[in-house]
XYZ file of C-alpha atoms in Angstrom:
717
model
C 67.911 241.984 208.767
C 66.329 244.864 210.692
C 67.743 246.706 213.680
C 65.224 245.083 216.044
C 66.643 241.589 215.338
C 70.155 242.834 215.726
C 69.324 244.081 219.209
C 68.213 240.577 220.147
C 71.683 239.141 219.464
C 75.087 239.611 221.043
C 77.874 241.162 218.884
C 79.451 237.680 218.336
C 76.047 236.167 217.414
C 75.341 238.981 215.041
C 78.718 238.530 213.369
C 77.977 234.855 212.793
C 74.445 235.589 211.527
C 75.620 238.202 208.978
C 78.564 236.213 207.552
C 77.654 235.556 203.912
C 80.289 233.928 201.653
C 83.050 231.410 202.493
C 83.617 228.912 205.308
C 82.608 229.856 208.868
C 83.412 228.116 212.141
C 81.212 228.982 215.071
C 82.613 227.709 218.381
C 79.474 227.706 220.478
C 79.741 226.924 224.229
C 76.750 225.344 225.993
C 73.827 227.708 226.459
C 75.289 230.255 224.072
C 72.285 230.568 221.762
C 73.602 228.233 219.007
C 70.206 227.249 217.594
C 69.154 230.960 217.598
C 72.240 231.801 215.558
C 71.612 229.054 212.999
C 67.957 229.965 212.493
C 68.671 233.653 212.343
C 71.477 232.946 209.834
C 69.032 231.109 207.640
C 66.719 234.138 207.793
C 69.608 236.477 207.078
C 70.650 234.516 204.029
C 67.148 234.618 202.600
C 66.878 238.340 203.350
C 70.066 238.908 201.404
C 68.578 237.222 198.336
C 69.549 233.547 198.751
C 66.721 231.235 197.716
C 65.482 228.967 200.590
C 65.838 226.032 198.153
C 69.606 226.544 198.207
C 69.984 226.310 201.964
C 70.665 223.014 203.788
C 70.862 222.908 207.635
C 71.866 219.570 209.260
C 71.666 218.553 212.910
C 71.888 215.337 214.809
C 68.430 214.532 216.241
C 64.895 214.627 214.863
C 63.924 216.764 217.943
C 66.655 219.335 217.256
C 65.700 219.490 213.585
C 62.073 219.999 214.390
C 62.944 222.779 216.914
C 65.093 224.425 214.194
C 62.240 224.203 211.673
C 59.742 225.734 214.111
C 62.104 228.648 214.937
C 62.652 229.233 211.259
C 58.901 229.387 210.682
C 58.610 232.101 213.320
C 61.256 234.095 211.502
C 59.434 233.631 208.166
C 62.433 231.660 206.800
C 61.252 228.103 206.428
C 59.723 227.639 202.977
C 62.038 225.533 200.827
C 65.037 225.393 203.164
C 66.075 221.776 203.921
C 66.395 221.187 207.686
C 66.975 217.612 208.833
C 69.376 215.105 210.325
C 72.308 213.635 208.397
C 70.564 210.262 208.076
C 67.285 211.833 206.879
C 69.123 213.772 204.229
C 70.957 210.615 203.104
C 67.649 208.719 202.790
C 66.238 211.413 200.575
C 69.323 211.481 198.400
C 69.407 207.725 198.074
C 65.716 207.505 197.139
C 66.242 210.205 194.485
C 69.492 208.844 193.122
C 68.791 205.122 193.698
C 69.903 204.096 190.254
C 73.186 205.949 190.510
C 73.724 204.394 193.945
C 72.992 200.890 192.751
C 70.012 200.316 195.027
C 66.239 200.121 194.769
C 64.162 203.079 195.956
C 61.970 201.054 198.259
C 64.848 199.853 200.462
C 64.325 198.992 204.115
C 66.359 200.612 206.897
C 67.589 197.854 209.141
C 67.542 198.691 212.827
C 69.846 197.147 215.493
C 67.786 194.006 215.944
C 67.534 193.381 212.170
C 71.271 193.952 211.767
C 71.986 191.421 214.558
C 69.774 188.748 212.948
C 71.418 189.396 209.598
C 75.019 189.255 210.865
C 74.194 186.077 212.860
C 73.073 184.481 209.637
C 76.266 185.697 207.869
C 78.384 184.187 210.662
C 76.468 180.879 210.386
C 76.692 180.804 206.575
C 80.469 181.248 206.936
C 80.535 178.198 209.205
C 81.790 180.191 212.153
C 80.937 179.894 215.841
C 79.089 182.876 217.308
C 80.834 182.208 220.616
C 84.248 182.888 219.076
C 82.851 185.573 216.794
C 79.948 187.263 218.689
C 77.422 189.143 216.559
C 77.869 192.315 218.562
C 81.588 192.389 218.109
C 81.367 191.678 214.370
C 78.734 194.436 213.858
C 80.837 196.902 215.787
C 83.831 196.143 213.596
C 81.778 196.396 210.452
C 80.289 199.719 211.560
C 83.807 201.076 212.157
C 84.838 200.010 208.664
C 81.819 201.652 207.092
C 82.360 204.866 209.012
C 85.882 204.921 207.458
C 84.198 204.268 204.042
C 86.020 200.909 203.667
C 83.931 198.471 201.615
C 84.211 194.601 201.873
C 86.476 194.263 198.777
C 88.877 196.917 200.009
C 89.014 195.416 203.503
C 89.620 191.925 202.111
C 92.727 193.229 200.412
C 93.938 194.841 203.664
C 93.257 191.828 205.943
C 96.423 190.129 207.047
C 95.680 188.306 210.350
C 93.170 185.549 211.097
C 90.579 187.790 212.713
C 90.700 190.358 209.942
C 90.370 187.744 207.216
C 87.492 186.162 209.084
C 85.856 189.564 209.529
C 86.312 190.245 205.839
C 84.280 187.118 205.052
C 81.517 187.982 207.472
C 81.427 191.597 206.249
C 81.133 190.547 202.607
C 78.379 188.025 203.369
C 76.482 190.403 205.602
C 76.531 193.007 202.854
C 75.434 190.364 200.323
C 72.396 189.508 202.509
C 71.488 193.203 202.927
C 71.654 193.628 199.089
C 69.495 190.547 198.478
C 66.893 191.892 200.902
C 67.018 195.434 199.647
C 68.114 196.639 203.019
C 70.480 199.273 204.279
C 71.798 199.641 207.816
C 72.352 203.061 209.432
C 76.007 203.133 208.375
C 75.103 202.299 204.766
C 72.988 205.446 204.581
C 76.026 207.614 205.199
C 78.629 205.474 203.430
C 76.634 205.021 200.201
C 75.939 208.776 199.889
C 79.514 209.801 200.710
C 80.952 207.403 198.129
C 78.249 208.385 195.605
C 79.199 212.073 195.908
C 82.902 211.354 195.608
C 82.571 208.925 192.692
C 79.783 210.538 190.644
C 80.549 214.166 189.735
C 77.168 214.617 188.143
C 75.249 213.702 191.257
C 77.663 215.728 193.431
C 77.375 218.700 191.131
C 73.564 218.658 191.221
C 73.484 218.475 194.997
C 76.102 221.180 195.286
C 74.088 223.415 192.995
C 70.996 222.678 195.128
C 72.696 223.163 198.547
C 74.828 226.238 197.998
C 74.810 227.121 201.661
C 75.532 224.229 204.015
C 75.003 224.695 207.826
C 76.084 221.834 210.007
C 75.168 221.867 213.699
C 77.053 219.815 216.308
C 80.020 219.492 214.000
C 82.096 217.986 216.824
C 79.889 214.806 216.536
C 80.456 214.160 212.866
C 82.103 210.849 211.932
C 84.485 210.302 208.957
C 81.644 209.482 206.541
C 79.657 212.608 207.474
C 82.825 214.671 207.249
C 83.568 213.462 203.705
C 79.971 213.857 202.629
C 79.814 217.469 203.745
C 83.211 218.264 202.271
C 82.136 216.879 198.907
C 79.099 219.111 198.676
C 80.806 222.235 200.091
C 83.961 221.952 197.962
C 82.047 223.454 194.994
C 80.931 226.668 196.651
C 82.863 226.641 199.950
C 79.866 228.117 201.806
C 80.081 225.746 204.768
C 79.133 226.894 208.255
C 80.135 224.444 211.012
C 78.716 225.121 214.501
C 79.861 223.149 217.479
C 81.988 222.777 220.569
C 84.911 220.363 220.934
C 84.176 220.304 224.683
C 80.835 218.626 223.952
C 82.135 215.843 221.710
C 80.730 212.718 223.467
C 80.090 210.118 220.737
C 83.600 208.751 219.990
C 82.253 205.291 220.777
C 79.974 205.427 217.756
C 82.505 206.939 215.350
C 82.480 210.645 216.009
C 85.886 212.221 215.404
C 86.743 215.365 217.395
C 89.493 216.026 214.887
C 86.940 217.129 212.337
C 86.110 220.339 214.293
C 89.672 220.788 215.594
C 91.059 220.685 212.037
C 88.271 222.792 210.418
C 90.518 225.818 209.943
C 93.158 223.633 208.327
C 90.581 222.123 205.916
C 89.263 225.550 205.023
C 92.236 227.992 205.414
C 90.123 231.037 204.598
C 87.563 230.219 207.320
C 86.327 232.900 209.716
C 86.164 231.674 213.336
C 83.685 233.182 215.805
C 83.424 232.188 219.466
C 80.079 232.305 221.284
C 81.110 232.453 224.964
C 78.238 234.174 226.651
C 76.134 231.597 228.502
C 72.408 232.378 228.828
C 71.423 229.131 230.577
C 73.406 228.406 233.774
C 74.170 230.266 236.973
C 77.721 231.468 237.645
C 78.582 228.731 240.196
C 77.790 225.944 237.721
C 79.819 227.607 235.015
C 82.814 228.156 237.195
C 82.983 224.468 238.153
C 82.352 223.365 234.540
C 85.145 225.632 233.344
C 87.571 224.188 235.916
C 86.639 220.674 234.932
C 86.973 220.982 231.164
C 90.248 222.929 231.410
C 91.846 219.577 232.334
C 91.384 218.420 228.774
C 94.107 218.967 226.177
C 92.207 218.287 222.974
C 90.098 221.378 222.843
C 89.923 224.921 221.577
C 90.355 227.496 224.343
C 87.256 229.446 225.313
C 85.497 230.523 228.474
C 81.953 230.284 229.784
C 80.757 233.816 230.590
C 77.618 233.886 232.767
C 74.896 236.404 231.892
C 72.419 235.351 234.649
C 72.668 237.303 237.879
C 70.605 234.834 239.853
C 72.621 232.549 242.150
C 71.588 228.920 242.310
C 72.718 225.980 244.362
C 75.602 223.750 243.382
C 76.619 220.914 245.721
C 78.530 217.602 245.751
C 77.061 215.112 248.218
C 78.362 211.728 249.409
C 75.976 208.901 250.496
C 76.591 205.676 252.238
C 75.392 203.431 249.463
C 73.265 203.514 246.273
C 69.990 203.124 248.172
C 70.768 206.102 250.381
C 71.759 208.054 247.289
C 68.570 207.249 245.430
C 66.465 208.015 248.514
C 68.398 211.322 249.019
C 67.727 212.352 245.460
C 64.031 211.272 245.918
C 63.670 213.353 249.043
C 65.253 216.440 247.491
C 63.076 216.113 244.394
C 60.007 215.831 246.629
C 61.052 218.962 248.472
C 61.472 220.895 245.213
C 58.041 219.825 243.959
C 56.520 220.706 247.357
C 58.035 224.242 247.042
C 56.201 224.707 243.737
C 58.801 223.463 241.203
C 57.192 221.573 238.255
C 58.383 217.974 237.688
C 59.201 218.862 234.076
C 61.891 221.242 235.423
C 63.781 218.391 237.164
C 66.045 215.726 235.659
C 68.328 213.046 237.048
C 71.283 211.961 234.917
C 73.419 208.878 235.110
C 76.234 207.294 233.128
C 74.752 203.865 232.496
C 71.042 202.710 232.210
C 71.239 200.142 235.040
C 71.615 203.020 237.609
C 67.930 203.955 236.975
C 66.625 200.954 239.016
C 67.351 202.317 242.478
C 66.060 205.718 241.417
C 62.762 204.256 240.154
C 62.234 202.419 243.414
C 62.932 205.649 245.385
C 60.555 207.723 243.274
C 57.861 205.087 243.667
C 58.332 205.204 247.426
C 58.079 209.014 247.395
C 55.119 208.865 245.040
C 56.840 211.102 242.562
C 55.762 210.884 238.896
C 58.711 210.197 236.588
C 59.614 209.097 233.098
C 62.607 207.082 232.014
C 63.789 208.549 228.759
C 64.696 205.484 226.812
C 62.242 205.773 223.898
C 63.928 203.373 221.478
C 62.777 200.530 223.794
C 59.184 201.177 222.864
C 59.923 200.256 219.294
C 61.845 197.141 220.370
C 58.777 195.576 222.138
C 57.719 192.341 220.431
C 54.198 193.424 219.547
C 55.418 196.688 218.089
C 58.136 194.991 216.011
C 55.511 192.535 214.744
C 53.228 195.271 213.453
C 56.101 197.252 212.035
C 57.342 194.029 210.251
C 53.992 193.808 208.368
C 54.416 197.454 207.314
C 58.012 196.873 206.188
C 57.051 193.970 203.942
C 54.339 196.133 202.307
C 56.959 198.697 201.406
C 59.783 196.229 200.548
C 58.666 192.622 199.785
C 62.393 191.686 199.587
C 62.772 192.342 203.360
C 63.047 188.601 204.235
C 63.808 189.270 207.964
C 60.514 191.157 208.349
C 58.651 188.546 206.259
C 59.910 185.658 208.354
C 58.823 187.453 211.516
C 55.241 187.757 210.448
C 54.560 184.756 208.222
C 53.292 182.784 211.286
C 52.597 185.674 213.627
C 50.048 185.191 214.927
C 50.095 181.405 214.437
C 48.349 180.427 211.230
C 49.668 176.929 210.695
C 52.784 177.838 208.697
C 55.585 175.916 210.428
C 59.348 175.813 210.184
C 59.468 172.970 207.635
C 57.022 174.775 205.323
C 59.059 177.976 205.474
C 62.290 176.089 204.759
C 60.767 174.423 201.720
C 59.522 177.857 200.513
C 63.020 179.251 200.998
C 64.603 176.418 199.045
C 62.084 176.940 196.239
C 62.865 180.694 196.157
C 66.639 179.997 196.050
C 66.269 177.430 193.219
C 64.136 179.782 191.189
C 66.149 182.847 191.950
C 63.109 184.772 193.230
C 62.093 186.511 196.410
C 60.636 184.534 199.228
C 57.403 186.545 198.964
C 57.150 185.628 195.301
C 57.725 181.939 196.203
C 54.714 182.202 198.573
C 52.680 183.595 195.693
C 53.708 180.475 193.697
C 52.824 178.157 196.571
C 51.164 175.728 194.203
C 54.570 174.932 192.659
C 56.380 174.184 195.938
C 57.059 170.424 196.122
C 56.384 168.512 199.313
C 53.587 170.692 200.663
C 50.050 169.531 201.254
C 47.021 171.337 199.717
C 45.952 172.708 203.082
C 49.358 174.253 203.787
C 49.538 175.740 200.271
C 46.140 177.274 200.924
C 47.396 178.888 204.140
C 50.397 180.398 202.286
C 48.071 181.844 199.625
C 45.729 183.174 202.268
C 48.651 185.004 203.854
C 49.666 186.446 200.471
C 46.124 187.610 199.698
C 45.966 189.294 203.127
C 49.181 191.181 202.486
C 48.075 192.175 198.985
C 44.900 193.558 200.579
C 47.004 195.617 202.937
C 49.085 196.842 200.052
C 46.021 198.488 198.509
C 46.049 201.069 201.327
C 49.798 201.876 201.313
C 49.280 205.292 199.758
C 48.010 208.076 201.971
C 47.489 208.235 205.754
C 49.343 205.636 207.817
C 47.177 205.303 210.975
C 44.175 203.651 209.243
C 46.559 201.068 207.681
C 48.273 200.343 211.003
C 44.818 199.809 212.555
C 43.772 197.540 209.734
C 46.942 195.436 209.958
C 46.448 195.081 213.739
C 42.853 193.919 213.277
C 42.919 191.829 210.093
C 46.219 190.097 210.783
C 44.651 188.429 213.869
C 47.015 190.128 216.392
C 44.226 192.143 217.960
C 42.078 189.055 218.459
C 45.098 187.092 219.858
C 46.033 189.708 222.463
C 42.500 190.453 223.577
C 41.890 186.784 224.123
C 45.017 186.629 226.322
C 43.243 188.535 229.060
C 45.300 190.661 231.467
C 48.611 189.502 229.962
C 47.559 190.797 226.516
C 46.301 194.177 227.850
C 49.765 195.760 227.810
C 50.423 194.641 224.248
C 47.090 196.086 223.081
C 47.816 199.342 224.854
C 51.271 199.555 223.208
C 49.844 198.943 219.731
C 47.135 201.522 220.332
C 49.925 203.977 221.249
C 51.647 203.084 217.963
C 48.445 203.855 216.102
C 48.286 207.175 217.974
C 51.874 208.087 216.896
C 50.928 207.272 213.309
C 47.812 209.547 213.644
C 50.041 212.404 214.922
C 52.363 211.805 211.959
C 49.422 211.931 209.541
C 48.244 215.179 211.089
C 51.610 216.906 211.059
C 52.755 215.747 207.587
C 51.597 217.452 204.416
C 51.922 214.246 202.263
C 51.995 211.288 204.610
C 53.425 208.011 203.262
C 54.268 204.667 204.801
C 57.815 204.867 203.479
C 58.400 208.202 205.245
C 56.754 207.021 208.405
C 58.907 203.871 208.635
C 61.972 206.048 207.912
C 61.112 208.385 210.871
C 60.745 205.394 213.218
C 64.010 203.842 211.945
C 65.887 207.073 212.717
C 64.247 207.561 216.113
C 66.616 208.121 218.989
C 66.332 208.250 222.812
C 66.718 212.026 222.809
C 63.634 212.213 220.594
C 61.588 210.338 223.256
C 61.723 212.968 225.968
C 58.176 214.269 226.679
C 58.182 217.763 228.224
C 54.437 218.136 228.227
C 53.703 216.451 231.573
C 54.733 216.996 235.153
C 57.042 214.054 235.392
C 60.698 214.105 236.449
C 63.045 212.877 233.691
C 65.516 210.066 234.354
C 68.047 209.588 231.583
C 71.647 208.961 230.614
C 73.920 211.906 230.056
C 74.203 210.969 226.400
C 70.405 211.260 226.032
C 70.397 214.592 227.817
C 72.506 216.304 225.087
C 70.564 219.251 223.691
C 68.163 219.496 226.678
C 68.058 221.804 229.623
C 66.412 221.804 233.048
C 66.146 224.213 235.957
C 67.266 221.487 238.393
C 69.672 218.698 237.534
C 70.941 215.753 239.580
C 73.961 213.737 238.437
C 74.549 210.554 240.400
C 77.292 207.963 240.801
C 80.430 210.042 240.307
C 82.593 207.055 240.996
C 85.648 205.592 239.299
C 84.529 202.826 236.954
C 81.177 204.529 236.354
C 82.150 208.155 235.543
C 84.757 207.918 234.252
C 83.576 204.570 232.863
C 85.836 201.523 233.416
C 86.606 201.295 229.712
C 88.449 204.625 229.967
C 91.192 203.005 232.003
C 94.566 203.555 230.320
C 93.189 205.628 227.475
C 93.803 209.335 227.548
C 91.326 209.964 224.711
C 88.590 207.981 226.430
C 89.204 209.764 229.705
C 88.892 213.132 228.047
C 85.627 212.010 226.499
C 84.292 210.947 229.883
C 85.229 214.384 231.228
C 83.426 215.993 228.294
C 80.340 213.855 229.038
C 80.324 215.122 232.661
C 80.733 218.620 231.361
C 77.698 218.226 229.068
C 75.677 216.871 231.967
C 76.641 219.788 234.232
C 75.835 222.450 231.641
C 72.302 221.155 231.151
C 71.454 222.659 234.562
C 70.042 226.216 234.502
C 69.729 227.065 238.226
C 70.530 224.205 240.589
C 72.971 221.343 240.132
C 73.295 218.446 242.651
C 76.160 215.965 242.124
C 76.497 212.818 244.209
C 78.400 209.643 244.777
C 78.196 206.692 247.101
C 80.815 205.061 249.345
C 79.475 201.595 248.570
C 77.615 200.201 245.582
C 76.287 196.808 244.552
C 78.191 195.735 241.463
C 77.423 192.448 239.752
C 75.855 191.169 242.902
C 78.711 192.286 245.270
C 78.493 195.146 247.766
C 81.798 196.944 247.112
C 83.650 200.030 248.304
C 83.850 202.696 245.615
C 86.540 205.237 244.648
C 85.318 208.799 244.215
C 85.647 210.046 240.597
C 88.753 212.121 239.917
C 86.385 214.627 238.234
C 85.052 215.606 241.686
C 88.421 216.932 242.631
C 88.650 218.885 239.405
C 85.509 220.900 240.105
C 87.214 223.052 242.727
C 87.930 223.011 246.499
C 85.442 222.786 249.425
C 82.826 220.672 247.650
C 83.315 217.246 249.328
C 81.157 216.344 252.357
C 80.609 213.502 254.840
C 78.307 210.713 253.642
C 74.590 210.856 254.415
C 72.368 207.948 255.537
C 68.807 207.272 254.406
C 67.391 210.026 256.620
C 69.810 212.572 255.180
C 71.932 212.762 258.347
C 75.748 212.601 258.296
C 77.038 209.123 259.026
C 80.566 208.044 259.998
C 82.619 206.481 257.303
C 82.785 202.714 258.088
C 86.133 201.003 258.024
C 84.763 197.870 256.284
C 81.918 197.227 253.833
C 78.616 196.688 255.599
C 76.531 193.827 254.264
C 72.803 194.267 254.125
C 71.243 191.463 256.059
C 67.523 190.838 256.164
C 66.167 190.648 259.696
C 65.389 187.224 261.150
C 61.693 186.461 261.001
C 60.405 184.537 264.014
C 58.921 181.074 263.340
C 55.559 182.244 264.832
C 55.349 185.158 262.462
C 52.182 185.603 260.385
C 52.179 184.091 256.870
C 53.878 186.213 254.236
C 51.388 188.226 252.141
C 53.279 187.282 248.955
C 54.978 184.038 248.026
C 57.406 183.210 245.212
C 55.739 182.500 241.879
C 52.615 184.527 242.727
C 51.272 186.543 239.765
C 50.757 190.294 240.506
C 50.149 193.468 238.564
C 51.793 196.888 239.112
C 50.337 200.127 237.725
C 53.633 201.134 236.075
C 55.512 197.931 235.385
C 52.586 195.678 234.439
C 52.356 191.944 235.088
C 55.062 189.990 236.932
C 55.760 187.095 239.297
C 57.045 187.419 242.825
C 60.684 186.204 243.227
C 61.178 186.992 246.880
C 59.454 188.575 249.896
C 61.435 190.004 252.838
C 59.298 190.678 255.909
C 60.626 193.873 257.546
C 57.322 195.029 259.030
C 56.516 198.504 257.655
C 59.542 198.355 255.420
C 58.872 194.978 253.878
C 60.284 194.465 250.411
C 58.901 192.395 247.563
C 61.071 191.508 244.526
C 59.201 190.945 241.236
C 60.252 189.703 237.853
C 58.029 191.581 235.397
C 57.007 190.374 231.971
C 58.831 193.340 230.435
C 62.088 191.675 231.467
C 62.741 194.062 234.407
C 63.248 192.892 237.956
C 62.246 195.337 240.665
C 62.583 195.407 244.434
C 59.695 197.498 245.792
C 58.859 198.714 249.243
C 55.548 196.972 249.845
C 53.702 199.802 251.553
C 54.103 201.958 248.404
C 54.045 199.252 245.705
C 50.248 199.246 245.303
C 50.216 195.666 243.919
C 47.212 193.730 242.754
C 47.139 189.935 243.164
C 45.993 188.220 240.001
């Protein structure tokens, strides 16, 4: 690489970029230019004669992979290099080596909802009670086993107690259902590839020959299956570059194992280790506090955060009386920042759990501040979106019975439960797919001619859609929406159907963007991208809206101004960390990640009282606050931002008494209203407080909001 590029890098970055052969561990602190090092390293390898085809760079989110690809393009180093997430890589491997993996190439990827339905059926088929064996608990246990690469047969041999033996039955039946439906869950993608590489030397050799240089970003977040997969490929050439930071390992709850990065030098004894400690993101005050905090952890590799910015920002810890005062205080400060010329896209509010966003949303509505809640997976979980996607899934994989059962009578076309059960019985007796049984509707006993005709009409409609599977996706989505009857159904529903139509139109728009950005668009690839979509991928930086998100979703992002709320025992650290040193350290790492997203100003807060499960309770300040350094704690503030004395006892919020002669309430329980942001809903309660009157509404989206009437801008329907 030329001298100009060398001048753009620090000595440690340059050393990592120029490393050629053998294992390399890059310990990259937050804001240390990690992505720059990876992309420049790709360019350096190509400049040294390595073919792009032989380079594989893996990261953890689609957004990070896309950013890496774009930066590589700017360096002229993109053509042929594979840059993707672990799951995307595994999908490609499984589609290419489907026969060796014992699967069909057109497999469906089952999302959380599909997995839940499937495991519920498995529990029922095993004659078990879902109360004693909840689907969520069983799925979590199965996921843990798959991350450890333990298949049903192996686990059955290991099971000794009643629960384990029961889990073994459910696991085996769940996997049988997935196989019958040609479906894989997220864990299968990793498990099947890892085992394929370890058990098939031919496949492993071919992939190792293809990917002679393996670069893995966020190595601290790898689970056991990903660890084994990477080790299998790299063991041939030993050119593995792991980039990460033990201090930012925050996904233990989903299988990530911090030991993978801590033991890297043991796994690869000849490894070169390089520390990236210069921080180009945050101001010195933020970094000093973050350093003090994370130093309290034992499971880490020692390094420091060295500030390179000379600008001094603001870092404060503020106490509020309760969660409403906290949300209002954040709202007021955000409004002040925007009034001073700060863009909304440069501001973010982080919290530990999603439920904490409610009070913030209400405050932002009162202050008339545009915001976005970064929880993008929820878009794809909406009923109308799942219905359209189910049509598309069946077109790709007719064996996907869960998707087929979802759409066979959606919208209603006179195909009832009894008809479906008879078709399922017929399919089971004949040993054929349910979709093939529908094709043979004439042979299903006990069905009238009119019902058989309806089944055949459905099949003909689906076969008509199948003729457009190749090529651009957006026209097909639009055709499915129109010809299936869904568009007609929702448009006839009036105001209640407007939101559904708008959501599906947004889905068509995303498909059009995919078509435009993809060289060879295909329905299989589009569905794969949606299946692997994460909350972090949903953040939209193009507008002027303030971002509200969990600290887990904030990983990989950065903002000039960051607010972190609810630093209270039981929230951060989370209550599940009680008694577990490993969990407590992970909670501390999560706070560390949140803090180091801030570039200039960081505002941390907690409340003395918070409503928890309907009770107004006194809180305990998080121990992490005391680990940040001395002199940061202040007296609590009220709703007007003024110091308030600490009350000796919890104060209950009591609605003022309304005189009997008062005017009639403008809103009554059960009344249908519409809100610009939240859509349609029904009034649950109205509290007359004059200018501060509050209306509580249960929206059709499932959310319940308490809004200040003067700012709610409601329309009576």
